[in-house]
């Protein structure tokens, strides 16, 4: 029998006074437990300081936590809780086999709380629930307030390790507090056997303190600690023999075991296992450092020592008193020093963790896409905005989810709090990658060769970006997006594909999106197998229920606290990306690096999200509220995603930033005074080419931010940068970037028009102001002097746009490439001729994007809605109308909402079937 087993046979347990990630990951802890070398673990701030700040074992985990925007204390706690849980799980078999006597692991409350009873109790409760393991012991310093805290915690069923006990008198106080707590727990209906406790009695430090007060030749040197411990053991036995304890024991209570702590030998003149060999007794625990454990296994002697020499122990204390050494006073001083030392270690630990977090954030920033600002025209406003956001601790408050950053009443703040899940989405989704990749592999194995995403706005725009930037990896599924109710778009969505090998992704956060419901009805009517459909939605939505009822292949339930336009790095963006064959770990790693770079560990101009957000806010405040997006062709699709994020987030309360998607450098050669630009390049060659253009732009006075992506995976980083920037811009502008208060208006009016159509068989008459062979003008334009003639009305309408205004082409037309080119050309020519910003978008898609800004933003828009004669209709199964009627109702609802807002508005209906020619005719009329 080895020495450790001999101790066990004598009734003593050996625990290890050390814990680290390396000990867990290497399997060493598991081997010790399996060999019976240890039956428990203790830790303290000094131990964690030693473990966490050496080597690289914590580097990966620390990086993930920095990317969550955590403070040093939060990072420490998260790392410690992970370690404690790991150790607790490893020790669970021991805990169960010994009926809860052994198998414990200890985690200490912050030592700085040692003299604050209420805060100690609060912290202990929080840690107890955070770890959530039955074999956890919360370490509480045994100060006078700590004694009272222990009683309270035991009375609540929380197991406690009372630490930093030096005197016998304080030990007795702790033991009695434990008994009182158990009685209260029992009276409250608790099971006393479910609560455990140890009293950690510190040993070697007493010899160190007493020896320093004795002459070098004194025979009392090295005697005080063992004598003090033996007197404590005698008190322990007396307490267990008392009638009140026997009553608790009869009810199943576990004794509070004496645990010998600080048992490494400090004086090299003493035997290295002195404080193990001399403290062997039944019902006790000795927690030993790793070196002491190895030494005792090698040459330790196991025999009962605590129960002998008690008279000699009393004699030692008497002789110390005669020598002028008050052992109680020494113990009181050691308690004070112990709290101070642990507090100092904890402060050093947090400081070291903070340094590591700062270093990681710096490295993450260096690894993220570089950005350069040329903003002389708004430099003073930009610096003031950055300074104000820093003064307001905006970045820290964002990551702390402090909803007061954006103002608003309590109800609004609560709603904001329910929209901030995107901050942790990257870290959360890392754990979901195996699930997503397994799904994608199974879809390929099931014979699917393509996928059609049925979604609108935030549910679809990111997939468009990923498809454009990454393409389709060999052997993976091609993915298309259907986000138009145009009958032509619906009918041709599967062009060239086979229905039986197409997977349909039904994506809707709310599960009630009108367009998505119609898309699903249509394709479900054509494809009978529920296994051809996949849902991506929030928990508990009608879509989630439908997926279960209809036997969908898979349902991905997204975190409900992620808003649609902030969902790119959640299931909504990652599931289609996996089907396309995107390397999700690499993609998310770039996003996580940007999250770290945007964390509170990067201040001011070092924080890329803060800088971009401050630039957007400062420019808008200076009247530059048109955001020109000049993106490389490979990443041009990212512009539509940015458009939705920025416009829908900022366009409210009469404020807003209007993105201009797909702007060309040539268009910025003569920039307007209401404009700023963001130039996005990918690859070294593209970045170098942009350099000369940026210099030219800067010379014109146009504020420009240049971001240089190195490769496609950097798109993940860019998505997160823009999300943080949008939150910062909202703070700078004094608006809530997480709601969309005016989007519902068009939806409600659309429903009213559909009801009217169902009741009357049509939408009723409309106010035609002018009509020609090819065009029909409807509505209340900005000018009444067009003479009732098409050309005059349309030209007067666009001419009403003055400096600072913009023209919006709202195209309820089939979203074909030919029509898109026609709209782009028309917008470019209008911008050149009028000198104002011109934007365009396909309806109803833009209703989920710029539609909020059109209605809630500043009244600076001149709107020209474009409609057409549908060449065919596509029925929607289960509904009384088809897609043609739905699209018309959406156009009418949007028009009515804008009209009610007093916007300058006309509808131009393109007659005939040749819409490209109709756009050309419109261009000639306007220009």
mmCIF file of N, CA and C in Angstrom, residues 207 209-224 267 269-270 315-325:
data_model
loop_
_atom_site.group_PDB
_atom_site.id
_atom_site.type_symbol
_atom_site.label_atom_id
_atom_site.label_comp_id
_atom_site.label_asym_id
_atom_site.label_seq_id
_atom_site.Cartn_x
_atom_site.Cartn_y
_atom_site.Cartn_z
ATOM 1 N N UNK A 207 4.066 28.709 11.823
ATOM 2 C CA UNK A 207 5.475 28.492 12.167
ATOM 3 C C UNK A 207 6.349 29.601 11.611
ATOM 4 N N UNK A 209 5.559 32.703 11.085
ATOM 5 C CA UNK A 209 5.360 33.917 11.881
ATOM 6 C C UNK A 209 5.966 33.774 13.279
ATOM 7 N N UNK A 210 5.728 32.636 13.949
ATOM 8 C CA UNK A 210 6.219 32.450 15.315
ATOM 9 C C UNK A 210 7.743 32.306 15.322
ATOM 10 N N UNK A 211 8.280 31.540 14.388
ATOM 11 C CA UNK A 211 9.735 31.332 14.350
ATOM 12 C C UNK A 211 10.482 32.650 14.213
ATOM 13 N N UNK A 212 9.878 33.581 13.472
ATOM 14 C CA UNK A 212 10.560 34.860 13.273
ATOM 15 C C UNK A 212 10.636 35.677 14.552
ATOM 16 N N UNK A 213 9.823 35.303 15.565
ATOM 17 C CA UNK A 213 9.824 36.004 16.848
ATOM 18 C C UNK A 213 10.680 35.296 17.886
ATOM 19 N N UNK A 214 11.233 34.138 17.547
ATOM 20 C CA UNK A 214 12.013 33.325 18.477
ATOM 21 C C UNK A 214 13.496 33.377 18.133
ATOM 22 N N UNK A 215 14.335 33.203 19.134
ATOM 23 C CA UNK A 215 15.776 33.111 18.860
ATOM 24 C C UNK A 215 16.059 31.910 17.960
ATOM 25 N N UNK A 216 17.134 31.979 17.221
ATOM 26 C CA UNK A 216 17.480 30.919 16.276
ATOM 27 C C UNK A 216 17.692 29.593 16.969
ATOM 28 N N UNK A 217 18.061 29.627 18.273
ATOM 29 C CA UNK A 217 18.365 28.372 18.991
ATOM 30 C C UNK A 217 17.188 27.869 19.815
ATOM 31 N N UNK A 218 16.027 28.543 19.737
ATOM 32 C CA UNK A 218 14.902 28.170 20.581
ATOM 33 C C UNK A 218 14.353 26.793 20.201
ATOM 34 N N UNK A 219 14.130 25.928 21.197
ATOM 35 C CA UNK A 219 13.544 24.613 20.919
ATOM 36 C C UNK A 219 12.077 24.699 20.506
ATOM 37 N N UNK A 220 11.483 25.891 20.642
ATOM 38 C CA UNK A 220 10.074 26.056 20.257
ATOM 39 C C UNK A 220 9.907 26.304 18.757
ATOM 40 N N UNK A 221 10.993 26.562 18.063
ATOM 41 C CA UNK A 221 10.893 26.792 16.629
ATOM 42 C C UNK A 221 10.359 25.541 15.938
ATOM 43 N N UNK A 222 9.372 25.743 15.041
ATOM 44 C CA UNK A 222 8.779 24.630 14.310
ATOM 45 C C UNK A 222 7.778 23.831 15.110
ATOM 46 N N UNK A 223 7.362 24.344 16.295
ATOM 47 C CA UNK A 223 6.438 23.604 17.156
ATOM 48 C C UNK A 223 5.023 24.208 17.157
ATOM 49 N N UNK A 224 4.927 25.507 16.918
ATOM 50 C CA UNK A 224 3.665 26.213 17.131
ATOM 51 C C UNK A 224 2.559 25.732 16.194
ATOM 52 N N UNK A 267 10.243 26.363 5.622
ATOM 53 C CA UNK A 267 11.616 26.375 6.141
ATOM 54 C C UNK A 267 12.350 25.144 5.612
ATOM 55 N N UNK A 269 14.864 23.808 6.531
ATOM 56 C CA UNK A 269 15.463 22.986 7.590
ATOM 57 C C UNK A 269 14.490 21.937 8.097
ATOM 58 N N UNK A 270 13.227 22.090 7.795
ATOM 59 C CA UNK A 270 12.211 21.145 8.246
ATOM 60 C C UNK A 270 11.979 20.091 7.174
ATOM 61 N N UNK A 315 1.326 22.518 26.221
ATOM 62 C CA UNK A 315 2.565 22.977 26.837
ATOM 63 C C UNK A 315 3.311 23.941 25.900
ATOM 64 N N UNK A 316 3.311 23.625 24.608
ATOM 65 C CA UNK A 316 3.980 24.507 23.632
ATOM 66 C C UNK A 316 3.347 25.891 23.657
ATOM 67 N N UNK A 317 2.016 25.948 23.688
ATOM 68 C CA UNK A 317 1.324 27.232 23.693
ATOM 69 C C UNK A 317 1.659 28.002 24.968
ATOM 70 N N UNK A 318 1.728 27.306 26.091
ATOM 71 C CA UNK A 318 2.075 27.959 27.365
ATOM 72 C C UNK A 318 3.488 28.514 27.323
ATOM 73 N N UNK A 319 4.414 27.733 26.795
ATOM 74 C CA UNK A 319 5.801 28.187 26.723
ATOM 75 C C UNK A 319 5.961 29.362 25.756
ATOM 76 N N UNK A 320 5.179 29.369 24.692
ATOM 77 C CA UNK A 320 5.213 30.514 23.776
ATOM 78 C C UNK A 320 4.728 31.766 24.489
ATOM 79 N N UNK A 321 3.666 31.622 25.292
ATOM 80 C CA UNK A 321 3.151 32.762 26.042
ATOM 81 C C UNK A 321 4.197 33.268 27.013
ATOM 82 N N UNK A 322 4.897 32.311 27.657
ATOM 83 C CA UNK A 322 5.950 32.700 28.597
ATOM 84 C C UNK A 322 7.078 33.436 27.886
ATOM 85 N N UNK A 323 7.262 33.114 26.605
ATOM 86 C CA UNK A 323 8.302 33.778 25.811
ATOM 87 C C UNK A 323 7.805 35.098 25.226
ATOM 88 N N UNK A 324 6.591 35.492 25.612
ATOM 89 C CA UNK A 324 6.059 36.763 25.153
ATOM 90 C C UNK A 324 5.334 36.707 23.822
ATOM 91 N N UNK A 325 4.991 35.494 23.389
ATOM 92 C CA UNK A 325 4.310 35.349 22.097
ATOM 93 C C UNK A 325 2.865 34.949 22.349
#
